[in-house]
């Protein structure tokens, strides 16, 4: 018997291409790193500290009042996390959420239509442009939605709800296909 559990990505092997001639693609994104930053710090200052600490490829997403998620595909390096914590000392707190949250990519020309079936957020590009994020509900699950491109979004959900969100998204896509959306 093993002493320590082995890490397995929660959505390992999941892929979904469908809904009106590839109008939607669901993708389990790499379980790299996700940091929750809290404090009275400007995003530009946070971005500079991220670069200094080795998180240059990470993105900053607003997660609430004076709260941000820092997400990236690369695994978390403890020395980088330590450098970020030291750089933000007295300005903000950093909590590693890498093992507690999962990111799902939703893309394709029908991605906005799919997401509008599960949330009340207006995802029109004129209201919700690229780089915008919002904490909302998709069905009964609390999710952060980020627009990452014209027809692409990233959803971040608590790890224990990732499979449920995936199932909800595939069911919404199947229902939309049936409805001829």
GROMACS .gro file of N, CA and C in nm:
model
  543
    1UNK      N    1   0.084  -0.118   0.000
    1UNK     CA    2   0.000   0.000   0.000
    1UNK      C    3   0.088   0.124   0.000
    2UNK      N    4   0.054   0.220  -0.084
    2UNK     CA    5   0.131   0.344  -0.093
    2UNK      C    6   0.103   0.433   0.028
    3UNK      N    7   0.208   0.502   0.072
    3UNK     CA    8   0.193   0.594   0.185
    3UNK      C    9   0.128   0.725   0.143
    4UNK      N   10   0.159   0.771   0.022
    4UNK     CA   11   0.108   0.900  -0.024
    4UNK      C   12   0.022   0.880  -0.149
    5UNK      N   13  -0.087   0.951  -0.156
    5UNK     CA   14  -0.169   0.940  -0.278
    5UNK      C   15  -0.094   0.999  -0.397
    6UNK      N   16  -0.117   0.944  -0.513
    6UNK     CA   17  -0.055   0.993  -0.635
    6UNK      C   18  -0.146   1.098  -0.698
    7UNK      N   19  -0.085   1.206  -0.746
    7UNK     CA   20  -0.163   1.311  -0.810
    7UNK      C   21  -0.209   1.266  -0.948
    8UNK      N   22  -0.337   1.284  -0.974
    8UNK     CA   23  -0.392   1.256  -1.106
    8UNK      C   24  -0.477   1.375  -1.144
    9UNK      N   25  -0.450   1.434  -1.261
    9UNK     CA   26  -0.536   1.546  -1.302
    9UNK      C   27  -0.683   1.503  -1.302
   10UNK      N   28  -0.768   1.584  -1.245
   10UNK     CA   29  -0.908   1.547  -1.224
   10UNK      C   30  -0.982   1.524  -1.356
   11UNK      N   31  -0.946   1.594  -1.460
   11UNK     CA   32  -1.013   1.577  -1.589
   11UNK      C   33  -0.921   1.509  -1.691
   12UNK      N   34  -0.831   1.424  -1.643
   12UNK     CA   35  -0.736   1.356  -1.732
   12UNK      C   36  -0.809   1.282  -1.843
   13UNK      N   37  -0.766   1.305  -1.964
   13UNK     CA   38  -0.822   1.235  -2.079
   13UNK      C   39  -0.954   1.289  -2.130
   14UNK      N   40  -1.008   1.391  -2.065
   14UNK     CA   41  -1.136   1.446  -2.110
   14UNK      C   42  -1.114   1.536  -2.231
   15UNK      N   43  -1.198   1.520  -2.328
   15UNK     CA   44  -1.198   1.608  -2.445
   15UNK      C   45  -1.338   1.605  -2.503
   16UNK      N   46  -1.381   1.717  -2.553
   16UNK     CA   47  -1.515   1.725  -2.614
   16UNK      C   48  -1.507   1.818  -2.733
   17UNK      N   49  -1.535   1.766  -2.847
   17UNK     CA   50  -1.547   1.846  -2.969
   17UNK      C   51  -1.684   1.817  -3.025
   18UNK      N   52  -1.762   1.917  -3.042
   18UNK     CA   53  -1.895   1.892  -3.095
   18UNK      C   54  -1.978   2.017  -3.100
   19UNK      N   55  -2.110   2.001  -3.114
   19UNK     CA   56  -2.203   2.111  -3.111
   19UNK      C   57  -2.190   2.193  -3.240
   20UNK      N   58  -2.271   2.162  -3.336
   20UNK     CA   59  -2.279   2.234  -3.463
   20UNK      C   60  -2.146   2.243  -3.537
   21UNK      N   61  -2.102   2.132  -3.586
   21UNK     CA   62  -1.980   2.126  -3.668
   21UNK      C   63  -1.861   2.192  -3.598
   22UNK      N   64  -1.828   2.140  -3.484
   22UNK     CA   65  -1.715   2.188  -3.404
   22UNK      C   66  -1.735   2.332  -3.357
   23UNK      N   67  -1.860   2.370  -3.331
   23UNK     CA   68  -1.889   2.504  -3.282
   23UNK      C   69  -1.843   2.527  -3.140
   24UNK      N   70  -1.813   2.419  -3.067
   24UNK     CA   71  -1.764   2.430  -2.930
   24UNK      C   72  -1.659   2.323  -2.906
   25UNK      N   73  -1.556   2.365  -2.836
   25UNK     CA   74  -1.453   2.270  -2.793
   25UNK      C   75  -1.431   2.290  -2.644
   26UNK      N   76  -1.441   2.183  -2.567
   26UNK     CA   77  -1.409   2.185  -2.425
   26UNK      C   78  -1.273   2.121  -2.409
   27UNK      N   79  -1.191   2.180  -2.324
   27UNK     CA   80  -1.055   2.129  -2.305
   27UNK      C   81  -1.018   2.137  -2.158
   28UNK      N   82  -0.970   2.025  -2.105
   28UNK     CA   83  -0.915   2.025  -1.970
   28UNK      C   84  -0.777   2.089  -1.979
   29UNK      N   85  -0.761   2.207  -1.920
   29UNK     CA   86  -0.634   2.279  -1.929
   29UNK      C   87  -0.532   2.221  -1.831
   30UNK      N   88  -0.404   2.243  -1.856
   30UNK     CA   89  -0.301   2.190  -1.766
   30UNK      C   90  -0.323   2.238  -1.623
   31UNK      N   91  -0.301   2.147  -1.530
   31UNK     CA   92  -0.311   2.184  -1.389
   31UNK      C   93  -0.177   2.240  -1.345
   32UNK      N   94  -0.144   2.356  -1.398
   32UNK     CA   95  -0.018   2.423  -1.369
   32UNK      C   96  -0.020   2.486  -1.231
   33UNK      N   97  -0.041   2.616  -1.227
   33UNK     CA   98  -0.047   2.686  -1.098
   33UNK      C   99  -0.162   2.785  -1.099
   34UNK      N  100  -0.216   2.805  -0.981
   34UNK     CA  101  -0.321   2.904  -0.959
   34UNK      C  102  -0.299   2.962  -0.820
   35UNK      N  103  -0.269   3.090  -0.818
   35UNK     CA  104  -0.244   3.159  -0.691
   35UNK      C  105  -0.355   3.259  -0.666
   36UNK      N  106  -0.397   3.269  -0.542
   36UNK     CA  107  -0.498   3.366  -0.502
   36UNK      C  108  -0.423   3.477  -0.430
   37UNK      N  109  -0.433   3.599  -0.483
   37UNK     CA  110  -0.364   3.714  -0.426
   37UNK      C  111  -0.468   3.808  -0.369
   38UNK      N  112  -0.449   3.848  -0.243
   38UNK     CA  113  -0.541   3.940  -0.176
   38UNK      C  114  -0.463   4.058  -0.121
   39UNK      N  115  -0.511   4.179  -0.150
   39UNK     CA  116  -0.447   4.297  -0.094
   39UNK      C  117  -0.471   4.420  -0.177
   40UNK      N  118  -0.436   4.534  -0.119
   40UNK     CA  119  -0.454   4.663  -0.187
   40UNK      C  120  -0.333   4.688  -0.275
   41UNK      N  121  -0.327   4.617  -0.386
   41UNK     CA  122  -0.214   4.627  -0.479
   41UNK      C  123  -0.270   4.647  -0.620
   42UNK      N  124  -0.206   4.732  -0.696
   42UNK     CA  125  -0.248   4.757  -0.833
   42UNK      C  126  -0.204   4.640  -0.921
   43UNK      N  127  -0.285   4.605  -1.020
   43UNK     CA  128  -0.246   4.495  -1.111
   43UNK      C  129  -0.110   4.516  -1.177
   44UNK      N  130  -0.073   4.640  -1.208
   44UNK     CA  131   0.057   4.666  -1.271
   44UNK      C  132   0.172   4.632  -1.176
   45UNK      N  133   0.154   4.662  -1.048
   45UNK     CA  134   0.256   4.630  -0.948
   45UNK      C  135   0.263   4.478  -0.931
   46UNK      N  136   0.147   4.413  -0.927
   46UNK     CA  137   0.144   4.267  -0.916
   46UNK      C  138   0.213   4.205  -1.037
   47UNK      N  139   0.185   4.256  -1.156
   47UNK     CA  140   0.248   4.203  -1.278
   47UNK      C  141   0.400   4.214  -1.271
   48UNK      N  142   0.450   4.327  -1.223
   48UNK     CA  143   0.595   4.345  -1.211
   48UNK      C  144   0.655   4.245  -1.112
   49UNK      N  145   0.588   4.223  -1.001
   49UNK     CA  146   0.637   4.127  -0.901
   49UNK      C  147   0.632   3.984  -0.956
   50UNK      N  148   0.530   3.954  -1.037
   50UNK     CA  149   0.521   3.821  -1.098
   50UNK      C  150   0.640   3.795  -1.190
   51UNK      N  151   0.677   3.894  -1.269
   51UNK     CA  152   0.792   3.879  -1.359
   51UNK      C  153   0.919   3.856  -1.279
   52UNK      N  154   0.940   3.935  -1.174
   52UNK     CA  155   1.059   3.920  -1.089
   52UNK      C  156   1.067   3.781  -1.027
   53UNK      N  157   0.951   3.724  -0.992
   53UNK     CA  158   0.948   3.595  -0.923
   53UNK      C  159   0.948   3.475  -1.019
   54UNK      N  160   0.945   3.502  -1.150
   54UNK     CA  161   0.949   3.390  -1.245
   54UNK      C  162   0.814   3.346  -1.297
   55UNK      N  163   0.713   3.431  -1.284
   55UNK     CA  164   0.578   3.398  -1.332
   55UNK      C  165   0.541   3.484  -1.453
   56UNK      N  166   0.636   3.510  -1.541
   56UNK     CA  167   0.614   3.600  -1.654
   56UNK      C  168   0.505   3.551  -1.749
   57UNK      N  169   0.486   3.420  -1.760
   57UNK     CA  170   0.386   3.365  -1.853
   57UNK      C  171   0.247   3.351  -1.788
   58UNK      N  172   0.234   3.392  -1.665
   58UNK     CA  173   0.107   3.381  -1.595
   58UNK      C  174   0.016   3.497  -1.629
   59UNK      N  175  -0.114   3.476  -1.612
   59UNK     CA  176  -0.209   3.584  -1.634
   59UNK      C  177  -0.277   3.621  -1.503
   60UNK      N  178  -0.316   3.748  -1.495
   60UNK     CA  179  -0.382   3.801  -1.375
   60UNK      C  180  -0.529   3.816  -1.407
   61UNK      N  181  -0.615   3.760  -1.320
   61UNK     CA  182  -0.759   3.769  -1.339
   61UNK      C  183  -0.823   3.826  -1.213
   62UNK      N  184  -0.904   3.929  -1.228
   62UNK     CA  185  -0.975   3.987  -1.114
   62UNK      C  186  -1.070   3.882  -1.058
   63UNK      N  187  -1.066   3.864  -0.926
   63UNK     CA  188  -1.150   3.763  -0.861
   63UNK      C  189  -1.241   3.822  -0.755
   64UNK      N  190  -1.243   3.953  -0.743
   64UNK     CA  191  -1.326   4.020  -0.644
   64UNK      C  192  -1.256   4.147  -0.599
   65UNK      N  193  -1.313   4.213  -0.499
   65UNK     CA  194  -1.255   4.336  -0.448
   65UNK      C  195  -1.117   4.307  -0.389
   66UNK      N  196  -1.014   4.369  -0.448
   66UNK     CA  197  -0.875   4.351  -0.404
   66UNK      C  198  -0.832   4.204  -0.404
   67UNK      N  199  -0.884   4.128  -0.501
   67UNK     CA  200  -0.848   3.986  -0.513
   67UNK      C  201  -0.819   3.953  -0.659
   68UNK      N  202  -0.717   3.871  -0.680
   68UNK     CA  203  -0.680   3.827  -0.814
   68UNK      C  204  -0.643   3.680  -0.811
   69UNK      N  205  -0.667   3.615  -0.924
   69UNK     CA  206  -0.611   3.483  -0.946
   69UNK      C  207  -0.496   3.501  -1.043
   70UNK      N  208  -0.387   3.434  -1.018
   70UNK     CA  209  -0.272   3.431  -1.108
   70UNK      C  210  -0.266   3.289  -1.159
   71UNK      N  211  -0.289   3.272  -1.290
   71UNK     CA  212  -0.298   3.137  -1.348
   71UNK      C  213  -0.193   3.117  -1.455
   72UNK      N  214  -0.144   2.995  -1.462
   72UNK     CA  215  -0.047   2.959  -1.565
   72UNK      C  216  -0.041   2.809  -1.584
   73UNK      N  217   0.011   2.768  -1.698
   73UNK     CA  218   0.019   2.626  -1.733
   73UNK      C  219   0.137   2.554  -1.669
   74UNK      N  220   0.239   2.627  -1.628
   74UNK     CA  221   0.359   2.565  -1.572
   74UNK      C  222   0.334   2.522  -1.427
   75UNK      N  223   0.392   2.408  -1.387
   75UNK     CA  224   0.380   2.366  -1.247
   75UNK      C  225   0.442   2.470  -1.154
   76UNK      N  226   0.390   2.477  -1.035
   76UNK     CA  227   0.438   2.574  -0.936
   76UNK      C  228   0.578   2.534  -0.889
   77UNK      N  229   0.669   2.630  -0.890
   77UNK     CA  230   0.804   2.611  -0.840
   77UNK      C  231   0.811   2.678  -0.703
   78UNK      N  232   0.839   2.601  -0.597
   78UNK     CA  233   0.837   2.659  -0.462
   78UNK      C  234   0.926   2.783  -0.446
   79UNK      N  235   1.042   2.786  -0.511
   79UNK     CA  236   1.129   2.904  -0.496
   79UNK      C  237   1.065   3.027  -0.560
   80UNK      N  238   0.990   3.009  -0.669
   80UNK     CA  239   0.920   3.121  -0.731
   80UNK      C  240   0.809   3.172  -0.640
   81UNK      N  241   0.737   3.079  -0.578
   81UNK     CA  242   0.631   3.119  -0.485
   81UNK      C  243   0.692   3.196  -0.368
   82UNK      N  244   0.803   3.147  -0.313
   82UNK     CA  245   0.870   3.216  -0.203
   82UNK      C  246   0.913   3.357  -0.243
   83UNK      N  247   0.966   3.371  -0.366
   83UNK     CA  248   1.009   3.502  -0.414
   83UNK      C  249   0.891   3.597  -0.429
   84UNK      N  250   0.778   3.545  -0.477
   84UNK     CA  251   0.658   3.628  -0.491
   84UNK      C  252   0.606   3.672  -0.355
   85UNK      N  253   0.599   3.580  -0.260
   85UNK     CA  254   0.553   3.613  -0.125
   85UNK      C  255   0.643   3.721  -0.065
   86UNK      N  256   0.774   3.708  -0.082
   86UNK     CA  257   0.868   3.808  -0.029
   86UNK      C  258   0.849   3.943  -0.100
   87UNK      N  259   0.830   3.941  -0.231
   87UNK     CA  260   0.812   4.064  -0.307
   87UNK      C  261   0.684   4.137  -0.274
   88UNK      N  262   0.582   4.063  -0.232
   88UNK     CA  263   0.452   4.123  -0.200
   88UNK      C  264   0.432   4.148  -0.051
   89UNK      N  265   0.534   4.115   0.029
   89UNK     CA  266   0.524   4.132   0.175
   89UNK      C  267   0.483   4.275   0.208
   90UNK      N  268   0.380   4.288   0.290
   90UNK     CA  269   0.329   4.418   0.331
   90UNK      C  270   0.233   4.480   0.231
   91UNK      N  271   0.220   4.420   0.112
   91UNK     CA  272   0.130   4.473   0.009
   91UNK      C  273   0.013   4.380  -0.018
   92UNK      N  274   0.040   4.249  -0.014
   92UNK     CA  275  -0.064   4.151  -0.047
   92UNK      C  276  -0.026   4.014   0.009
   93UNK      N  277  -0.126   3.930   0.023
   93UNK     CA  278  -0.107   3.792   0.067
   93UNK      C  279  -0.125   3.700  -0.052
   94UNK      N  280  -0.050   3.590  -0.054
   94UNK     CA  281  -0.057   3.494  -0.163
   94UNK      C  282  -0.091   3.358  -0.106
   95UNK      N  283  -0.192   3.293  -0.167
   95UNK     CA  284  -0.230   3.158  -0.127
   95UNK      C  285  -0.227   3.068  -0.249
   96UNK      N  286  -0.159   2.957  -0.236
   96UNK     CA  287  -0.151   2.860  -0.346
   96UNK      C  288  -0.282   2.783  -0.354
   97UNK      N  289  -0.348   2.793  -0.468
   97UNK     CA  290  -0.474   2.720  -0.493
   97UNK      C  291  -0.456   2.617  -0.604
   98UNK      N  292  -0.330   2.588  -0.639
   98UNK     CA  293  -0.300   2.503  -0.754
   98UNK      C  294  -0.365   2.366  -0.747
   99UNK      N  295  -0.371   2.308  -0.630
   99UNK     CA  296  -0.430   2.176  -0.617
   99UNK      C  297  -0.578   2.181  -0.580
  100UNK      N  298  -0.631   2.300  -0.564
  100UNK     CA  299  -0.770   2.314  -0.522
  100UNK      C  300  -0.866   2.359  -0.630
  101UNK      N  301  -0.812   2.400  -0.745
  101UNK     CA  302  -0.896   2.451  -0.853
  101UNK      C  303  -0.850   2.394  -0.986
  102UNK      N  304  -0.945   2.388  -1.079
  102UNK     CA  305  -0.920   2.331  -1.211
  102UNK      C  306  -0.969   2.430  -1.316
  103UNK      N  307  -0.896   2.439  -1.427
  103UNK     CA  308  -0.934   2.529  -1.536
  103UNK      C  309  -0.982   2.448  -1.656
  104UNK      N  310  -1.089   2.496  -1.717
  104UNK     CA  311  -1.148   2.432  -1.836
  104UNK      C  312  -1.156   2.538  -1.946
  105UNK      N  313  -1.107   2.504  -2.063
  105UNK     CA  314  -1.116   2.593  -2.177
  105UNK      C  315  -1.243   2.565  -2.256
  106UNK      N  316  -1.313   2.670  -2.295
  106UNK     CA  317  -1.433   2.660  -2.379
  106UNK      C  318  -1.408   2.752  -2.497
  107UNK      N  319  -1.405   2.695  -2.618
  107UNK     CA  320  -1.375   2.776  -2.735
  107UNK      C  321  -1.461   2.733  -2.854
  108UNK      N  322  -1.458   2.814  -2.956
  108UNK     CA  323  -1.534   2.787  -3.078
  108UNK      C  324  -1.641   2.893  -3.099
  109UNK      N  325  -1.691   2.899  -3.222
  109UNK     CA  326  -1.785   3.007  -3.256
  109UNK      C  327  -1.915   3.001  -3.177
  110UNK      N  328  -1.950   2.887  -3.119
  110UNK     CA  329  -2.072   2.875  -3.039
  110UNK      C  330  -2.045   2.875  -2.888
  111UNK      N  331  -1.922   2.909  -2.849
  111UNK     CA  332  -1.886   2.904  -2.707
  111UNK      C  333  -1.969   3.000  -2.623
  112UNK      N  334  -1.993   3.120  -2.675
  112UNK     CA  335  -2.073   3.219  -2.600
  112UNK      C  336  -2.216   3.171  -2.584
  113UNK      N  337  -2.271   3.110  -2.691
  113UNK     CA  338  -2.408   3.058  -2.684
  113UNK      C  339  -2.416   2.946  -2.580
  114UNK      N  340  -2.315   2.861  -2.576
  114UNK     CA  341  -2.314   2.752  -2.478
  114UNK      C  342  -2.312   2.808  -2.337
  115UNK      N  343  -2.220   2.899  -2.310
  115UNK     CA  344  -2.208   2.953  -2.174
  115UNK      C  345  -2.332   3.032  -2.133
  116UNK      N  346  -2.398   3.096  -2.229
  116UNK     CA  347  -2.519   3.173  -2.195
  116UNK      C  348  -2.633   3.082  -2.151
  117UNK      N  349  -2.623   2.953  -2.180
  117UNK     CA  350  -2.724   2.857  -2.133
  117UNK      C  351  -2.710   2.826  -1.984
  118UNK      N  352  -2.592   2.859  -1.926
  118UNK     CA  353  -2.569   2.825  -1.786
  118UNK      C  354  -2.545   2.941  -1.694
  119UNK      N  355  -2.528   3.062  -1.749
  119UNK     CA  356  -2.500   3.177  -1.664
  119UNK      C  357  -2.576   3.299  -1.714
  120UNK      N  358  -2.600   3.393  -1.625
  120UNK     CA  359  -2.672   3.516  -1.662
  120UNK      C  360  -2.576   3.628  -1.702
  121UNK      N  361  -2.446   3.602  -1.702
  121UNK     CA  362  -2.349   3.705  -1.737
  121UNK      C  363  -2.360   3.736  -1.886
  122UNK      N  364  -2.361   3.864  -1.920
  122UNK     CA  365  -2.363   3.906  -2.060
  122UNK      C  366  -2.221   3.892  -2.115
  123UNK      N  367  -2.199   3.795  -2.202
  123UNK     CA  368  -2.066   3.766  -2.256
  123UNK      C  369  -2.041   3.831  -2.391
  124UNK      N  370  -2.126   3.924  -2.431
  124UNK     CA  371  -2.105   3.994  -2.557
  124UNK      C  372  -1.970   4.067  -2.550
  125UNK      N  373  -1.888   4.060  -2.656
  125UNK     CA  374  -1.756   4.123  -2.653
  125UNK      C  375  -1.758   4.274  -2.622
  126UNK      N  376  -1.867   4.343  -2.654
  126UNK     CA  377  -1.874   4.486  -2.624
  126UNK      C  378  -1.890   4.512  -2.474
  127UNK      N  379  -1.940   4.415  -2.401
  127UNK     CA  380  -1.961   4.427  -2.257
  127UNK      C  381  -1.855   4.351  -2.178
  128UNK      N  382  -1.811   4.239  -2.235
  128UNK     CA  383  -1.719   4.148  -2.168
  128UNK      C  384  -1.601   4.121  -2.263
  129UNK      N  385  -1.510   4.220  -2.277
  129UNK     CA  386  -1.400   4.207  -2.374
  129UNK      C  387  -1.292   4.109  -2.328
  130UNK      N  388  -1.200   4.080  -2.417
  130UNK     CA  389  -1.089   3.990  -2.386
  130UNK      C  390  -1.014   4.041  -2.264
  131UNK      N  391  -0.981   3.949  -2.173
  131UNK     CA  392  -0.911   3.983  -2.050
  131UNK      C  393  -1.004   4.006  -1.932
  132UNK      N  394  -1.132   4.028  -1.956
  132UNK     CA  395  -1.227   4.047  -1.846
  132UNK      C  396  -1.254   3.914  -1.777
  133UNK      N  397  -1.283   3.923  -1.649
  133UNK     CA  398  -1.319   3.804  -1.572
  133UNK      C  399  -1.431   3.838  -1.476
  134UNK      N  400  -1.503   3.735  -1.436
  134UNK     CA  401  -1.613   3.753  -1.343
  134UNK      C  402  -1.633   3.625  -1.263
  135UNK      N  403  -1.664   3.641  -1.136
  135UNK     CA  404  -1.705   3.527  -1.054
  135UNK      C  405  -1.856   3.519  -1.065
  136UNK      N  406  -1.907   3.401  -1.101
  136UNK     CA  407  -2.051   3.386  -1.123
  136UNK      C  408  -2.091   3.241  -1.096
  137UNK      N  409  -2.215   3.214  -1.123
  137UNK     CA  410  -2.265   3.077  -1.113
  137UNK      C  411  -2.286   3.023  -1.254
  138UNK      N  412  -2.246   2.900  -1.276
  138UNK     CA  413  -2.281   2.826  -1.396
  138UNK      C  414  -2.365   2.710  -1.344
  139UNK      N  415  -2.494   2.720  -1.368
  139UNK     CA  416  -2.585   2.626  -1.304
  139UNK      C  417  -2.580   2.651  -1.154
  140UNK      N  418  -2.542   2.549  -1.079
  140UNK     CA  419  -2.536   2.561  -0.934
  140UNK      C  420  -2.392   2.573  -0.882
  141UNK      N  421  -2.295   2.590  -0.973
  141UNK     CA  422  -2.154   2.591  -0.934
  141UNK      C  423  -2.094   2.731  -0.944
  142UNK      N  424  -2.014   2.767  -0.845
  142UNK     CA  425  -1.942   2.894  -0.847
  142UNK      C  426  -1.820   2.878  -0.938
  143UNK      N  427  -1.811   2.967  -1.037
  143UNK     CA  428  -1.709   2.957  -1.141
  143UNK      C  429  -1.655   3.096  -1.172
  144UNK      N  430  -1.527   3.103  -1.204
  144UNK     CA  431  -1.472   3.226  -1.260
  144UNK      C  432  -1.465   3.207  -1.411
  145UNK      N  433  -1.521   3.303  -1.485
  145UNK     CA  434  -1.515   3.300  -1.631
  145UNK      C  435  -1.422   3.412  -1.676
  146UNK      N  436  -1.329   3.379  -1.765
  146UNK     CA  437  -1.236   3.476  -1.822
  146UNK      C  438  -1.246   3.466  -1.973
  147UNK      N  439  -1.261   3.580  -2.040
  147UNK     CA  440  -1.256   3.578  -2.187
  147UNK      C  441  -1.109   3.582  -2.226
  148UNK      N  442  -1.065   3.479  -2.299
  148UNK     CA  443  -0.925   3.469  -2.339
  148UNK      C  444  -0.905   3.499  -2.488
  149UNK      N  445  -1.012   3.518  -2.563
  149UNK     CA  446  -1.004   3.548  -2.705
  149UNK      C  447  -1.143   3.579  -2.758
  150UNK      N  448  -1.153   3.603  -2.890
  150UNK     CA  449  -1.283   3.635  -2.950
  150UNK      C  450  -1.388   3.530  -2.916
  151UNK      N  451  -1.355   3.405  -2.939
  151UNK     CA  452  -1.449   3.295  -2.915
  151UNK      C  453  -1.391   3.194  -2.817
  152UNK      N  454  -1.319   3.242  -2.717
  152UNK     CA  455  -1.262   3.149  -2.620
  152UNK      C  456  -1.271   3.205  -2.478
  153UNK      N  457  -1.296   3.111  -2.387
  153UNK     CA  458  -1.313   3.144  -2.246
  153UNK      C  459  -1.239   3.040  -2.164
  154UNK      N  460  -1.208   3.078  -2.041
  154UNK     CA  461  -1.150   2.985  -1.946
  154UNK      C  462  -1.236   2.988  -1.821
  155UNK      N  463  -1.275   2.871  -1.773
  155UNK     CA  464  -1.356   2.859  -1.653
  155UNK      C  465  -1.270   2.796  -1.544
  156UNK      N  466  -1.272   2.856  -1.426
  156UNK     CA  467  -1.198   2.803  -1.311
  156UNK      C  468  -1.300   2.764  -1.205
  157UNK      N  469  -1.288   2.642  -1.156
  157UNK     CA  470  -1.385   2.587  -1.062
  157UNK      C  471  -1.309   2.511  -0.953
  158UNK      N  472  -1.370   2.500  -0.836
  158UNK     CA  473  -1.310   2.418  -0.731
  158UNK      C  474  -1.292   2.275  -0.783
  159UNK      N  475  -1.180   2.216  -0.750
  159UNK     CA  476  -1.143   2.084  -0.800
  159UNK      C  477  -1.252   1.978  -0.779
  160UNK      N  478  -1.315   1.980  -0.664
  160UNK     CA  479  -1.416   1.878  -0.635
  160UNK      C  480  -1.541   1.892  -0.721
  161UNK      N  481  -1.557   2.008  -0.787
  161UNK     CA  482  -1.673   2.029  -0.873
  161UNK      C  483  -1.638   2.025  -1.022
  162UNK      N  484  -1.513   1.998  -1.056
  162UNK     CA  485  -1.469   2.003  -1.196
  162UNK      C  486  -1.543   1.903  -1.284
  163UNK      N  487  -1.558   1.779  -1.237
  163UNK     CA  488  -1.628   1.679  -1.318
  163UNK      C  489  -1.775   1.715  -1.335
  164UNK      N  490  -1.836   1.771  -1.232
  164UNK     CA  491  -1.975   1.813  -1.242
  164UNK      C  492  -1.991   1.926  -1.343
  165UNK      N  493  -1.900   2.025  -1.341
  165UNK     CA  494  -1.905   2.134  -1.438
  165UNK      C  495  -1.885   2.079  -1.579
  166UNK      N  496  -1.790   1.988  -1.596
  166UNK     CA  497  -1.764   1.927  -1.727
  166UNK      C  498  -1.892   1.860  -1.778
  167UNK      N  499  -1.955   1.782  -1.691
  167UNK     CA  500  -2.080   1.714  -1.730
  167UNK      C  501  -2.188   1.815  -1.767
  168UNK      N  502  -2.201   1.921  -1.688
  168UNK     CA  503  -2.301   2.025  -1.718
  168UNK      C  504  -2.274   2.088  -1.855
  169UNK      N  505  -2.148   2.119  -1.882
  169UNK     CA  506  -2.113   2.181  -2.010
  169UNK      C  507  -2.143   2.087  -2.128
  170UNK      N  508  -2.110   1.960  -2.114
  170UNK     CA  509  -2.138   1.866  -2.224
  170UNK      C  510  -2.288   1.847  -2.242
  171UNK      N  511  -2.365   1.846  -2.133
  171UNK     CA  512  -2.510   1.835  -2.143
  171UNK      C  513  -2.570   1.960  -2.207
  172UNK      N  514  -2.520   2.079  -2.169
  172UNK     CA  515  -2.568   2.202  -2.230
  172UNK      C  516  -2.537   2.203  -2.380
  173UNK      N  517  -2.420   2.153  -2.417
  173UNK     CA  518  -2.382   2.147  -2.559
  173UNK      C  519  -2.473   2.050  -2.634
  174UNK      N  520  -2.499   1.934  -2.575
  174UNK     CA  521  -2.587   1.836  -2.640
  174UNK      C  522  -2.728   1.893  -2.655
  175UNK      N  523  -2.776   1.963  -2.552
  175UNK     CA  524  -2.909   2.023  -2.556
  175UNK      C  525  -2.915   2.131  -2.663
  176UNK      N  526  -2.810   2.211  -2.675
  176UNK     CA  527  -2.805   2.315  -2.777
  176UNK      C  528  -2.805   2.253  -2.916
  177UNK      N  529  -2.732   2.145  -2.932
  177UNK     CA  530  -2.727   2.075  -3.062
  177UNK      C  531  -2.866   2.027  -3.098
  178UNK      N  532  -2.934   1.969  -2.999
  178UNK     CA  533  -3.069   1.916  -3.021
  178UNK      C  534  -3.167   2.030  -3.057
  179UNK      N  535  -3.148   2.145  -2.993
  179UNK     CA  536  -3.234   2.261  -3.016
  179UNK      C  537  -3.199   2.333  -3.147
  180UNK      N  538  -3.090   2.292  -3.209
  180UNK     CA  539  -3.050   2.354  -3.335
  180UNK      C  540  -2.982   2.487  -3.320
  181UNK      N  541  -2.921   2.511  -3.204
  181UNK     CA  542  -2.852   2.638  -3.181
  181UNK      C  543  -2.719   2.638  -3.256
   0.00000   0.00000   0.00000
